[in-house]
Amino acid sequence: MNFKEVNENYTVSEAIREAQRCLHCKVPSCKKGCPISNDIPDWISELSKGNFGNAMQIINNRSNLPAVCGRVCAHERQCEGNCVLNKKGSHINIGKLERFVADFDSDSGMTHEAIPEKTRGRVAVIGSGPAGLTVAGDLARKGFSVDIFEMETEAGGVLMFGIPEYRLPKEVVRNEIRKIENLGVAFHLNSTVGEGITIDDLFDQGFDAIFMGTGTGVPKRLNIPGNQNPAVRQAIRFLRRVSLYENGLMDRKEVIVGDGDVVFVIGCGNTAIDAARTAIRMGSKEVNVVYHRTINEMKALRAEYDDAVAEGVKFLWNTSITNIEALDDTAIKTVTLTTDGEDRVVPADHVIMAVGSAPASRIVSTTEGIEVDGNGYVITRDTPYGMTTRKGVFAGGDVTNRPATVVHAMHDAKLVAEGIEKYVDAVKLLDIIDRQGGQA
Ligand code: SF4
């Protein structure tokens, strides 16, 4: 098994035929199900007539990342889950159509957006995951000059280093980033705010507002005996290593997991399933997802679960790992599985934890006035939306603990972009009034 994308794209005629099934409902329940209120019936209508450029422009009004959303959104719980045609047993495949339009546009270089002059102010965006890219794209379209500061060697955040290639090819993410660059957004890679450069430095450089879209980079650990051993891996770090390996930036041996190994993954969200399916692709002979609840309570998408089962991943429901015995600093010897109070000790080579993550404290610890809650999430307010306790510093996405998926991070980020817009406009207006008052 390899890392090639698992889902096929539509051909032109397939896409048009699928779009023609849409009823263009007057009160579209699909749109209600979309966290960013994508104008689904309108662009599907254009697509059904073969007007791909118009379809793309309508999508661009609400989304900066359609090729991503078309692939990784929870369509079954959102737009597609709400489509009226579910009553007849076959919803419109909205995600696949969105992906078709976005890919067609990237491949053909069809749409060229008019970029407004950057006259409304300067905004620094820290982090280039879904939240950062959304804020940057929205503000660039509204006439702000935007600079993104990204600590990695390549932009994209979780899209580039957290979601595996078979679900979201890196080239798709690069295409989306290129489109945001074409809006005039400047990317500064290998730039870690909180180390070397601080929020105060950015204000000194003349930025009017700063957005923190830094996500949650510190993985959580379950409190079980043996979990502190370095051989216990973290899913987000494992996925990042595989991504670097896939891009030729890391040796195979540094990925460690794979080639005939028995692997246990703790947790049952999408990251756990990504880690399990990736471990299979790295050559593991047996991969088990261990979850202390039932299948109906798992956070992962059903479609992801189905694909994992088809690829050979096993699921142990109502089961916990209650002890981990390590062989050395790189491998595990055994794990104790506990189901309904009964223990069994089984051989294992690797344990991968996928039980959530929390924000890093790099920025808040080097900046005065940004308050966090008891779990380290940045506290923000509703007016202007997304502003932290430090004036001019905004935050959104996972770092504030509101969103949970790519599209929810985008939804939150869109609201924060509006908050930044209002804040910068107000500050500039007050400046003008002050200056006029001074001259009077
Ligand atoms: Fe088309 Fe379904 Fe949306 Fe109606 S609910 S507009 S049929 S996609």
mmCIF file of N, CA, C and O and ligand atoms in Angstrom, residues 22-25 29-30 41 83-85 92 94, ligand 1:
data_model
loop_
_atom_site.group_PDB
_atom_site.id
_atom_site.type_symbol
_atom_site.label_atom_id
_atom_site.label_comp_id
_atom_site.label_asym_id
_atom_site.label_seq_id
_atom_site.Cartn_x
_atom_site.Cartn_y
_atom_site.Cartn_z
ATOM 1 N N CYS A 22 -28.786 18.280 -8.913
ATOM 2 C CA CYS A 22 -29.132 19.211 -7.821
ATOM 3 C C CYS A 22 -30.449 19.920 -8.135
ATOM 4 O O CYS A 22 -30.706 20.330 -9.266
ATOM 5 N N LEU A 23 -31.282 20.071 -7.125
ATOM 6 C CA LEU A 23 -32.617 20.662 -7.312
ATOM 7 C C LEU A 23 -32.595 22.185 -7.168
ATOM 8 O O LEU A 23 -33.614 22.834 -7.318
ATOM 9 N N HIS A 24 -31.442 22.740 -6.846
ATOM 10 C CA HIS A 24 -31.318 24.189 -6.606
ATOM 11 C C HIS A 24 -32.429 24.655 -5.667
ATOM 12 O O HIS A 24 -33.231 25.545 -5.983
ATOM 13 N N CYS A 25 -32.481 24.050 -4.525
ATOM 14 C CA CYS A 25 -33.566 24.304 -3.552
ATOM 15 C C CYS A 25 -33.613 25.789 -3.153
ATOM 16 O O CYS A 25 -32.571 26.411 -2.968
ATOM 17 N N SER A 29 -30.868 23.360 2.347
ATOM 18 C CA SER A 29 -30.440 22.807 3.640
ATOM 19 C C SER A 29 -28.958 22.432 3.620
ATOM 20 O O SER A 29 -28.312 22.402 4.666
ATOM 21 N N CYS A 30 -28.406 22.179 2.424
ATOM 22 C CA CYS A 30 -26.975 21.880 2.314
ATOM 23 C C CYS A 30 -26.162 23.069 2.825
ATOM 24 O O CYS A 30 -25.199 22.902 3.566
ATOM 25 N N PRO A 41 -25.819 25.717 -3.765
ATOM 26 C CA PRO A 41 -26.664 25.564 -4.959
ATOM 27 C C PRO A 41 -26.244 26.484 -6.100
ATOM 28 O O PRO A 41 -26.356 26.100 -7.271
ATOM 29 N N CYS A 83 -28.392 17.472 2.707
ATOM 30 C CA CYS A 83 -29.008 17.571 1.369
ATOM 31 C C CYS A 83 -30.374 16.873 1.362
ATOM 32 O O CYS A 83 -30.506 15.749 1.846
ATOM 33 N N VAL A 84 -31.390 17.546 0.771
ATOM 34 C CA VAL A 84 -32.747 16.975 0.768
ATOM 35 C C VAL A 84 -32.807 15.645 0.014
ATOM 36 O O VAL A 84 -33.689 14.819 0.282
ATOM 37 N N LEU A 85 -31.876 15.453 -0.908
ATOM 38 C CA LEU A 85 -31.925 14.213 -1.698
ATOM 39 C C LEU A 85 -31.542 12.979 -0.870
ATOM 40 O O LEU A 85 -31.672 11.849 -1.357
ATOM 41 N N ILE A 92 -26.430 14.813 -3.098
ATOM 42 C CA ILE A 92 -25.453 15.291 -4.093
ATOM 43 C C ILE A 92 -24.049 15.154 -3.476
ATOM 44 O O ILE A 92 -23.844 15.480 -2.306
ATOM 45 N N ILE A 94 -21.386 16.758 -2.842
ATOM 46 C CA ILE A 94 -20.960 18.163 -2.847
ATOM 47 C C ILE A 94 -19.439 18.283 -2.675
ATOM 48 O O ILE A 94 -18.784 19.065 -3.370
HETATM 49 FE FE1 SF4 B 1 -28.882 20.727 -4.260
HETATM 50 FE FE2 SF4 B 1 -29.106 19.054 -2.110
HETATM 51 FE FE3 SF4 B 1 -28.432 21.615 -1.743
HETATM 52 FE FE4 SF4 B 1 -30.936 21.008 -2.564
HETATM 53 S S1 SF4 B 1 -29.979 20.478 -0.573
HETATM 54 S S2 SF4 B 1 -29.608 22.672 -3.332
HETATM 55 S S3 SF4 B 1 -30.500 19.230 -3.842
HETATM 56 S S4 SF4 B 1 -27.232 20.065 -2.859
#
